[in-house]
XYZ file of C-alpha atoms in Angstrom:
676
model
C 0.000 0.000 0.000
C 1.298 3.464 -0.896
C 0.948 6.668 1.107
C 1.005 10.347 0.239
C 1.886 12.981 2.821
C 0.847 16.637 2.984
C 2.791 18.937 5.328
C 1.800 22.540 6.057
C 4.172 24.561 8.233
C 2.354 27.483 9.831
C 3.360 30.209 12.241
C 2.117 28.265 15.273
C 1.401 24.669 14.236
C 2.789 22.209 11.717
C 0.030 20.039 10.244
C 0.571 16.630 8.650
C -1.944 14.486 6.742
C -1.173 10.921 5.586
C -3.522 9.337 3.037
C -3.416 5.756 1.799
C -4.681 4.344 -1.491
C -8.112 3.605 0.008
C -8.661 7.261 0.896
C -8.316 6.761 4.656
C -6.327 9.514 6.337
C -4.525 10.047 9.609
C -3.396 13.411 10.887
C -0.930 14.991 13.288
C -0.656 18.518 14.625
C 2.406 19.706 16.501
C 3.981 23.021 17.418
C 6.137 24.606 14.737
C 9.851 24.822 15.467
C 10.979 28.190 14.137
C 14.642 27.566 14.900
C 14.460 24.649 12.444
C 11.096 24.131 10.627
C 12.203 20.683 9.463
C 12.415 19.424 13.061
C 8.706 20.076 13.629
C 7.879 18.516 10.266
C 9.715 15.295 11.112
C 7.929 15.107 14.460
C 4.565 15.437 12.749
C 5.393 13.008 9.947
C 6.614 10.381 12.412
C 3.483 10.791 14.526
C 1.082 10.648 11.547
C 2.777 7.623 9.961
C 2.678 5.624 13.176
C 3.770 2.065 12.477
C 3.437 2.369 8.681
C 6.467 1.619 6.514
C 8.115 4.946 5.495
C 9.520 3.271 2.384
C 5.967 3.011 1.022
C 5.488 6.782 0.939
C 5.121 7.695 -2.744
C 4.937 11.479 -2.548
C 5.440 14.324 -0.076
C 3.704 17.662 -0.769
C 4.871 20.637 1.240
C 3.556 24.145 1.856
C 6.163 26.382 3.392
C 6.353 29.897 4.780
C 10.112 30.011 4.212
C 9.896 32.507 1.333
C 7.304 34.678 3.072
C 9.265 34.822 6.319
C 12.491 35.636 4.484
C 10.798 38.649 2.875
C 9.008 39.812 6.017
C 12.022 39.349 8.284
C 14.533 40.496 5.625
C 16.655 37.373 6.090
C 17.278 36.562 2.418
C 20.699 36.643 0.817
C 22.388 39.846 -0.279
C 21.508 40.607 -3.902
C 23.173 42.682 -6.608
C 20.798 44.313 -9.103
C 22.033 44.696 -12.681
C 20.087 46.847 -15.142
C 20.337 49.044 -18.216
C 22.501 52.163 -18.055
C 20.484 55.062 -16.683
C 18.003 52.994 -14.676
C 19.890 51.924 -11.543
C 17.887 54.401 -9.421
C 14.497 52.763 -10.058
C 14.810 50.255 -7.217
C 16.257 52.606 -4.550
C 13.563 55.181 -5.373
C 10.846 52.527 -5.242
C 7.210 53.154 -4.413
C 5.412 53.451 -1.117
C 1.783 54.141 -0.235
C 1.376 55.631 3.203
C -1.131 53.547 5.107
C -3.346 54.922 7.847
C -0.810 54.985 10.696
C 1.808 56.683 8.467
C -0.375 59.211 6.678
C 0.118 62.100 9.097
C 3.531 61.154 10.463
C 5.816 64.156 9.939
C 8.845 62.028 10.808
C 7.912 59.248 8.426
C 10.796 57.143 7.120
C 10.038 54.920 4.118
C 11.059 51.273 4.340
C 14.461 50.328 2.929
C 14.523 49.193 -0.718
C 14.938 45.475 -1.493
C 18.451 46.208 -2.807
C 20.763 48.836 -1.314
C 21.664 51.696 -3.713
C 25.322 50.699 -3.615
C 24.471 47.200 -4.811
C 22.736 48.413 -7.995
C 24.833 48.241 -11.168
C 24.418 49.364 -14.767
C 25.559 47.859 -18.062
C 25.706 49.562 -21.424
C 22.877 48.329 -23.700
C 19.377 49.349 -24.817
C 16.434 47.480 -26.376
C 13.153 49.043 -27.490
C 9.672 47.954 -26.398
C 9.350 46.173 -29.761
C 12.579 44.226 -29.199
C 14.826 46.227 -31.526
C 18.430 46.679 -30.389
C 19.046 50.415 -29.988
C 22.424 50.135 -28.248
C 24.499 46.928 -28.548
C 25.611 45.272 -25.320
C 29.082 46.271 -24.103
C 30.613 43.097 -22.558
C 33.284 45.177 -20.851
C 30.678 46.995 -18.757
C 29.294 43.628 -17.656
C 32.738 42.337 -16.644
C 33.403 45.494 -14.632
C 30.086 45.061 -12.817
C 30.832 41.376 -12.199
C 34.236 42.210 -10.716
C 32.727 44.793 -8.376
C 29.929 42.423 -7.293
C 32.420 39.640 -6.557
C 34.714 42.045 -4.685
C 31.803 42.932 -2.388
C 31.245 39.262 -1.594
C 27.748 39.190 -3.085
C 26.792 35.708 -4.266
C 23.396 36.354 -5.883
C 22.527 38.679 -8.761
C 19.240 39.727 -10.363
C 19.414 40.884 -13.978
C 16.559 42.978 -15.328
C 17.314 44.924 -18.484
C 14.933 47.396 -20.050
C 12.303 45.666 -22.252
C 13.991 42.269 -21.926
C 10.555 40.657 -22.250
C 10.561 41.766 -25.904
C 14.114 40.576 -26.601
C 15.997 38.546 -23.965
C 19.268 38.218 -25.918
C 21.166 40.849 -23.908
C 19.998 39.423 -20.574
C 21.248 35.981 -21.555
C 24.657 37.390 -22.495
C 24.874 39.378 -19.258
C 23.951 36.305 -17.190
C 26.565 34.162 -18.944
C 29.309 36.667 -18.093
C 28.154 37.158 -14.494
C 28.042 33.404 -13.864
C 31.777 33.232 -14.423
C 32.226 34.954 -11.044
C 28.856 34.856 -9.239
C 27.270 31.552 -8.093
C 23.570 32.462 -8.383
C 22.265 34.611 -11.228
C 18.627 34.981 -12.286
C 17.188 37.004 -15.145
C 13.770 38.553 -15.605
C 13.309 36.755 -18.920
C 13.722 33.419 -17.101
C 11.572 34.310 -14.089
C 8.639 36.313 -15.477
C 9.032 38.142 -18.840
C 6.100 40.503 -18.492
C 5.642 44.183 -19.239
C 6.111 46.872 -16.509
C 9.714 47.473 -15.602
C 9.527 48.103 -11.864
C 7.349 45.076 -11.087
C 9.429 42.807 -13.328
C 12.578 44.021 -11.560
C 11.247 43.463 -8.042
C 9.962 39.998 -8.975
C 13.409 39.066 -10.277
C 15.088 40.522 -7.190
C 12.814 38.559 -4.861
C 13.676 35.360 -6.726
C 17.396 36.047 -6.313
C 16.809 37.056 -2.685
C 15.110 33.829 -1.559
C 16.206 31.314 -4.205
C 19.437 30.180 -2.487
C 17.576 29.799 0.816
C 14.884 27.663 -0.810
C 17.411 25.463 -2.615
C 19.355 24.830 0.609
C 16.186 24.196 2.606
C 14.757 21.656 0.160
C 18.083 19.837 -0.030
C 18.186 19.497 3.759
C 14.534 18.422 3.826
C 15.199 15.656 1.303
C 18.190 14.429 3.315
C 16.370 14.395 6.650
C 13.300 12.661 5.242
C 15.661 10.034 3.834
C 16.953 9.485 7.379
C 13.371 8.463 8.277
C 13.314 6.089 5.320
C 11.244 8.389 3.056
C 12.847 8.751 -0.360
C 9.732 9.772 -2.286
C 9.639 12.820 -4.598
C 9.056 16.140 -2.835
C 6.589 18.597 -4.336
C 6.036 22.181 -3.213
C 2.803 24.156 -3.373
C 3.018 27.364 -5.403
C 1.104 30.569 -4.723
C -1.245 29.768 -7.621
C -2.460 26.506 -6.080
C -0.458 24.153 -8.294
C 2.409 21.983 -7.119
C 5.865 21.736 -8.646
C 8.893 19.573 -8.109
C 11.374 20.623 -5.451
C 13.924 21.322 -8.195
C 11.583 23.725 -10.014
C 10.572 25.362 -6.721
C 14.218 26.098 -5.985
C 14.656 27.722 -9.425
C 11.467 29.775 -9.143
C 11.287 30.338 -5.397
C 9.394 33.604 -5.845
C 6.352 31.571 -6.918
C 6.145 29.977 -3.436
C 5.681 33.176 -1.408
C 1.968 32.455 -0.802
C 2.482 28.689 -0.667
C 0.677 27.821 2.579
C -2.520 29.900 2.253
C -3.157 28.558 -1.262
C -3.472 24.979 -0.025
C -6.398 25.752 2.240
C -8.391 27.291 -0.600
C -7.931 24.124 -2.659
C -9.480 22.155 0.194
C -12.419 24.573 0.531
C -13.639 24.485 -3.091
C -14.789 20.810 -3.252
C -16.242 21.023 0.258
C -18.477 23.915 -0.756
C -19.563 22.036 -3.888
C -20.435 18.972 -1.803
C -22.621 21.214 0.360
C -24.465 22.460 -2.728
C -22.657 25.786 -3.129
C -20.776 26.546 -6.347
C -19.803 29.907 -4.823
C -18.069 30.018 -1.465
C -15.745 32.048 0.716
C -12.885 30.109 2.228
C -12.086 31.265 5.756
C -8.854 29.939 7.251
C -7.929 30.977 10.782
C -4.767 29.508 12.194
C -2.579 30.483 15.088
C -1.025 33.570 13.504
C -3.159 34.829 10.606
C -6.608 34.570 9.041
C -7.118 34.307 5.293
C -10.187 34.753 3.086
C -10.688 33.947 -0.593
C -13.641 33.868 -3.001
C -14.315 30.610 -4.875
C -16.645 30.876 -7.873
C -17.843 27.892 -9.853
C -15.401 25.731 -7.938
C -12.396 27.856 -8.985
C -10.621 30.335 -6.708
C -9.954 33.831 -7.972
C -6.398 34.301 -9.300
C -4.409 37.533 -9.257
C -1.283 38.168 -11.325
C 0.288 40.693 -8.966
C 0.502 40.986 -5.188
C 2.634 42.860 -2.690
C 4.684 41.386 0.143
C 6.388 42.810 3.185
C 4.214 45.905 3.556
C 1.635 47.218 6.001
C -2.101 47.483 5.501
C -2.166 45.444 2.309
C -4.723 42.793 3.409
C -2.809 40.114 1.590
C -1.235 42.168 -1.128
C -3.887 43.904 -3.247
C -3.069 47.411 -2.042
C -0.438 48.847 -4.348
C 2.581 50.401 -2.696
C 2.249 48.475 0.573
C 5.237 46.245 -0.023
C 7.355 44.799 -2.789
C 5.298 43.960 -5.911
C 5.584 40.390 -7.185
C 4.194 39.477 -10.599
C 3.456 35.770 -10.491
C 0.055 34.029 -10.384
C -1.353 33.676 -6.894
C -4.676 32.704 -5.399
C -6.335 36.015 -4.595
C -6.318 36.058 -0.804
C -6.866 38.720 1.790
C -4.861 38.130 4.935
C -4.908 39.781 8.359
C -2.782 39.284 11.454
C -5.541 37.653 13.486
C -5.248 34.099 14.775
C -5.542 31.999 17.873
C -2.172 33.221 19.090
C -2.860 36.928 18.442
C -1.927 38.946 21.511
C -4.585 41.215 23.054
C -3.232 44.521 24.337
C -4.161 48.057 25.348
C -2.963 50.959 23.219
C -1.732 54.246 24.797
C -5.305 55.561 24.819
C -6.483 52.514 26.759
C -8.402 50.958 23.863
C -8.401 47.170 23.527
C -6.621 45.691 20.496
C -6.007 42.156 19.247
C -3.052 41.360 16.972
C -1.302 41.562 14.633
C 1.531 40.347 16.891
C 1.221 36.657 17.698
C 2.569 34.575 20.549
C 3.328 31.909 17.934
C 4.480 28.498 19.071
C 7.102 29.842 21.462
C 6.141 30.883 24.074
C 2.587 30.501 22.728
C -0.647 31.533 24.463
C -0.553 31.655 28.249
C -2.822 28.594 28.545
C -0.240 26.451 26.734
C 1.896 26.546 29.864
C 5.088 27.012 27.847
C 6.133 30.312 29.398
C 3.754 32.748 27.716
C 1.926 35.204 29.964
C 0.271 37.697 27.595
C -3.460 37.258 26.892
C -4.267 35.851 23.464
C -7.389 34.936 21.496
C -6.967 31.286 22.512
C -6.866 32.296 26.185
C -10.049 34.347 25.708
C -11.862 31.443 24.033
C -10.827 29.132 26.870
C -12.162 31.581 29.469
C -15.440 31.850 27.542
C -15.897 28.074 27.605
C -15.727 27.719 23.830
C -12.589 25.611 24.110
C -11.718 22.817 26.523
C -8.630 21.141 25.076
C -6.497 21.205 21.965
C -3.551 19.419 20.386
C -1.694 20.167 23.607
C -3.071 20.388 27.181
C -4.562 23.763 28.122
C -4.526 25.440 31.520
C -7.723 27.407 32.377
C -5.990 28.925 35.426
C -3.225 30.445 33.302
C -5.810 31.770 30.816
C -7.771 33.373 33.666
C -4.617 35.043 34.949
C -3.751 36.379 31.496
C -7.224 37.842 30.910
C -7.165 39.521 34.309
C -4.312 41.659 32.958
C -6.860 43.218 30.598
C -9.948 43.166 32.789
C -8.387 45.254 35.587
C -7.308 48.279 33.509
C -10.562 48.133 31.505
C -12.707 47.996 34.644
C -14.722 45.005 33.454
C -15.085 41.388 34.481
C -12.752 38.717 33.152
C -15.557 37.264 31.028
C -16.432 40.633 29.520
C -12.778 41.232 28.645
C -12.545 37.795 27.038
C -15.697 38.339 24.989
C -14.393 41.729 23.878
C -11.202 40.045 22.605
C -13.300 37.421 20.822
C -15.460 40.113 19.191
C -12.549 42.330 18.167
C -10.648 39.544 16.481
C -13.848 38.415 14.706
C -14.260 41.960 13.386
C -10.644 42.001 12.261
C -11.130 38.756 10.351
C -14.350 40.079 8.845
C -12.276 42.844 7.267
C -10.487 40.198 5.200
C -13.835 38.844 3.964
C -14.906 42.430 3.214
C -11.825 42.972 1.053
C -12.481 39.954 -1.189
C -16.242 40.508 -1.465
C -17.916 43.850 -0.736
C -14.859 45.925 -1.625
C -14.828 44.246 -5.051
C -18.540 44.615 -5.683
C -19.499 41.054 -4.650
C -22.585 40.437 -2.500
C -21.498 37.689 -0.073
C -25.018 36.783 1.103
C -25.461 34.039 -1.477
C -22.149 32.392 -0.610
C -21.352 29.648 1.879
C -18.528 30.323 4.322
C -16.173 27.318 4.491
C -14.360 27.535 7.818
C -11.214 25.671 8.718
C -7.944 26.077 10.550
C -7.529 25.284 14.216
C -9.411 28.414 15.345
C -11.697 29.135 12.370
C -14.804 27.174 13.464
C -14.909 29.050 16.784
C -15.339 32.388 15.015
C -16.952 31.468 11.689
C -20.590 32.041 12.653
C -19.771 35.469 14.112
C -17.929 36.454 10.942
C -20.799 35.179 8.770
C -23.341 37.200 10.751
C -21.624 40.435 9.786
C -22.343 39.800 6.105
C -25.744 38.136 6.258
C -24.217 34.788 5.250
C -26.642 32.059 6.317
C -24.584 28.875 5.877
C -21.213 27.887 7.329
C -19.581 24.596 6.308
C -17.009 23.089 8.677
C -15.249 20.099 7.065
C -13.966 17.072 8.965
C -10.322 17.388 9.976
C -10.790 21.142 9.542
C -7.844 21.862 11.828
C -5.493 20.379 9.213
C -7.471 21.293 6.074
C -4.547 23.133 4.475
C -2.372 20.031 4.729
C -5.204 17.969 3.220
C -5.576 20.532 0.428
C -1.972 19.938 -0.559
C -2.877 16.425 -1.657
C -5.525 17.853 -4.026
C -3.033 20.023 -5.910
C -2.039 19.125 -9.455
C 1.389 19.493 -11.000
C 1.338 22.864 -12.659
C 3.563 25.206 -14.670
C 2.752 28.801 -15.631
C 4.300 30.823 -18.435
C 3.761 34.416 -19.539
C 5.173 36.627 -22.272
C 4.410 40.240 -23.156
C 4.259 41.052 -26.863
C 2.705 44.198 -28.210
C 1.018 43.673 -31.593
C 2.153 40.051 -31.888
C 1.528 38.917 -35.479
C 0.565 35.340 -34.542
C -0.877 35.014 -31.012
C -1.814 31.360 -31.490
C 1.762 30.384 -32.324
C 3.046 32.379 -29.360
C 0.662 30.562 -26.981
C 1.673 27.218 -28.476
C 5.320 27.976 -27.761
C 4.546 28.978 -24.172
C 2.596 25.757 -23.659
C 5.532 23.713 -24.943
C 7.898 25.480 -22.523
C 5.534 24.882 -19.586
C 5.149 21.214 -20.508
C 8.938 20.905 -20.601
C 9.083 22.259 -17.028
C 6.804 19.427 -15.949
C 8.415 16.803 -18.158
C 5.106 15.904 -19.831
C 3.783 15.779 -23.383
C 1.049 18.170 -24.452
C -0.577 15.330 -26.362
C -1.057 13.213 -23.220
C -4.791 12.857 -22.418
C -4.393 13.845 -18.770
C -2.583 17.117 -19.574
C -4.717 20.263 -19.607
C -3.724 23.613 -21.090
C -5.410 26.865 -20.051
C -4.719 29.858 -22.273
C -5.521 33.475 -21.458
C -4.522 36.911 -22.641
C -4.234 40.370 -21.086
C -6.396 42.862 -22.978
C -6.850 46.621 -22.692
C -8.525 49.413 -24.599
C -6.046 50.951 -26.974
C -4.420 53.926 -25.351
C -5.124 52.779 -21.795
C -2.421 51.681 -19.373
C -3.992 48.823 -17.439
C -5.311 45.517 -18.707
C -7.597 42.659 -17.713
C -7.064 38.926 -18.169
C -9.641 36.947 -20.171
C -9.728 33.411 -21.524
C -8.189 33.135 -24.977
C -10.132 32.523 -28.154
C -8.879 33.040 -31.723
C -12.278 34.571 -32.581
C -11.627 38.318 -32.347
C -15.305 39.201 -31.846
C -15.676 36.695 -29.034
C -12.454 37.922 -27.419
C -13.740 41.502 -27.508
C -17.043 40.391 -25.994
C -15.269 38.613 -23.134
C -13.168 41.677 -22.442
C -16.153 44.046 -22.484
C -18.020 41.834 -20.017
C -14.973 41.584 -17.772
C -14.459 45.340 -17.930
C -18.074 46.011 -16.898
C -17.796 43.531 -14.039
C -14.584 45.039 -12.671
C -15.244 48.763 -13.191
C -19.037 48.852 -13.094
C -19.458 50.625 -16.450
C -20.046 49.329 -19.940
C -17.624 50.492 -22.598
C -16.781 49.640 -26.177
C -13.759 50.503 -28.262
C -10.661 49.234 -30.026
C -8.666 46.730 -27.984
C -5.056 45.563 -27.984
C -3.420 42.417 -26.633
C -0.558 42.908 -24.191
C 0.528 39.634 -22.554
C -0.117 35.956 -23.208
C -0.504 33.399 -20.430
C -0.472 29.622 -20.328
C -1.041 27.187 -17.471
C -0.306 23.498 -18.012
C -1.594 21.049 -15.393
C -1.422 17.295 -14.987
C -2.343 14.963 -12.103
C 0.482 14.566 -9.619
C -0.090 10.817 -9.368
C -2.727 8.134 -9.907
C -6.343 9.176 -9.199
C -6.975 9.398 -5.478
C -10.263 8.431 -3.829
C -12.033 10.929 -1.636
C -11.119 10.814 2.050
C -13.015 8.074 3.835
C -15.993 9.571 5.753
C -14.961 8.591 9.244
C -13.184 10.361 12.101
C -9.435 10.241 12.500
C -8.034 7.072 14.115
C -7.684 8.784 17.477
C -10.743 11.005 17.861
C -11.203 13.196 20.879
C -13.200 11.402 23.613
C -16.851 12.451 23.891
C -17.383 15.718 25.701
C -18.733 15.960 29.244
C -22.284 16.502 28.015
C -22.540 20.134 29.114
C -20.187 23.007 29.804
C -20.444 26.565 31.066
C -19.921 28.988 28.202
C -20.407 32.729 27.857
C -22.918 34.096 25.334
C -24.272 37.646 25.902
C -27.403 36.795 23.898
C -28.123 33.984 26.379
C -27.632 36.236 29.398
C -23.982 35.462 30.085
C -22.738 32.099 31.292
C -25.039 29.163 30.672
C -24.818 25.385 30.679
C -24.666 24.403 26.998
C -24.574 20.976 25.319
C -21.205 19.657 24.154
C -21.113 17.077 21.353
C -18.353 15.201 19.581
C -18.464 15.350 15.795
C -20.084 12.157 14.536
C -22.046 11.457 17.730
C -25.023 13.788 17.365
C -27.967 13.299 15.057
C -30.690 15.563 13.753
C -30.397 19.314 14.243
C -28.485 20.843 17.122
C -29.642 24.321 18.128
C -27.284 26.900 19.586
C -25.832 27.807 21.917
C -23.771 24.634 21.741
C -20.261 23.347 21.075
C -19.169 20.540 18.753
C -15.681 19.119 19.313
C -13.420 16.915 17.241
C -9.789 15.884 17.237
C -8.314 19.118 15.884
C -10.812 21.930 16.485
C -13.912 23.186 18.252
C -17.049 24.469 16.505
C -19.036 27.147 18.308
C -22.775 27.265 17.511
C -23.993 30.671 18.799
C -27.595 31.435 19.748
C -29.678 31.864 16.600
C -27.754 29.182 14.718
C -28.287 25.457 14.324
C -25.906 22.639 13.357
C -26.491 19.498 11.306
C -24.101 16.695 10.431
C -23.631 15.795 6.749
C -22.854 12.200 5.667
C -19.251 13.235 5.071
C -19.067 14.426 8.710
C -18.967 18.056 7.607
C -20.925 20.208 10.058
C -23.322 22.688 8.446
C -24.213 25.724 10.525
C -27.390 27.550 9.487
C -28.864 30.772 10.811
C -32.279 30.264 12.358
C -35.108 31.065 9.991
C -32.920 30.401 6.939
C -33.450 27.490 4.568
C -30.370 25.392 3.951
C -29.746 24.665 0.284
């Protein structure tokens, strides 16, 4: 019997799912080890495998925050930036949008650029936007730059020459010369040859910045898994929701920046469909962050540009709030609100929750690992919503932590805890607002699919804010992101900007062949799928929209006009032009896998005590409420109530009811609403 393993390393917990060929799964959840993420992974893998033979593992799929953390913590390698003569100042000048807390700061200091001004170099050359050589490349200028870069001890270089997407010949020559003296060199034409110079440059820089770290990390991971007896191929989840080989992930590390959050969305889409909802909002609340994404027709929304390392970006859609990265990514909104989010009082005495998290070390106070600050998990324990977790919890330590807030606020411990619960729910609702209302989408007809270790405790409260009447909580929801990894297909994306391309069909065919080569598959194979799209704009405009490709010009125009009206809210007609061409090639990562067997994990949480005191203001404060274990209740359970399982707790507030689906998914429905 063969096994596949999904491993998701989060800010607080590392989740592992093992699935066999029958569809049966076993799970493990352990604290992340930030000093060495692989150590926590091996602990989880060993625990989830149990007495199974490691040699029978056929595939390991991994979602990692390595790239994200390197950008946020600025721990990547030192990079030299090489560009066309006259343009070395573009990166140091950069862009920055002042967010709310910076807007009126007279002493504002912009964040440092991704590459220091002294590490930016120029070479003599010039290519036009149509690909014509205006100034031939001077090899001597490249050798002088290479000598200076080597003398500074810089081992990674990012090459982004003006308009290299139209003609990459000069970039290839520059890279060949630099590689004589510099170990790691990446070019924009290799990474993402798309129009817009600043974004293409920052994307290339980020790849050079984190690429060596990713390559070293994946090599060590392969070696340490082999020590356990696992020698199966390692795949890595990309930001777009596809998986790639470890070798390709090391070459294109920039595509893994949103690796972890993407996996959860892949798990949410089929769960919503099984509940009868083609349209859903995935809501993933872990220990450090909460993420929201819209799924329409079973497919998550995809963006082709996001920003990392900034403030106030809600996952990257707010231009200027970080470093722009132009690679496909599942369109998420993310906020610093999770179970480990620390509650605190600002200088004015107002209560706040997050974005700082207690993480896995020292963790929330109730973990008993040395933490003393009040967190969301401590508040939920005080409220009676939570009784135990993957590790033992101490109610006494949670009480003590919440008293640190209750005293200065002049309220009871329970009132302080409920205020923390409400504030963090409002913070997470802002992420849902970004991906729905802010983009002109009415969320009331959507189902909210809640997962993550803390998501089901807050999901109904978040749904109430938007008039959403149905919440779906899948089985094993605490490790849903790890399970979603096993649903990912092998995928390769390619893009190329060409203004007024004479033969778009031939260009797309060439991109598809390159993407298939990345995966080592044949385009003629029946299981290989090719998705083609094109960026279109009105002639004379600056920004474009992506639509599915068709060689029929009238149909292409119609698709663009409809997309334009949907995005901007106005109907417009006019002459269009094609800007960039996109291809995505996907193929199954292995033999067809059966759906997970509809039964609890091998070691389910013991049945609850029957009742528990929990705090609900609508019910008059503390009340004795029923406690059920997932899979043990039948019919409809009316709130207030709590449903527990091995990895999470589901809170059913007053005004909501819960029913158990055959798959063991719990459906929460607002009273008076008809479940579809």
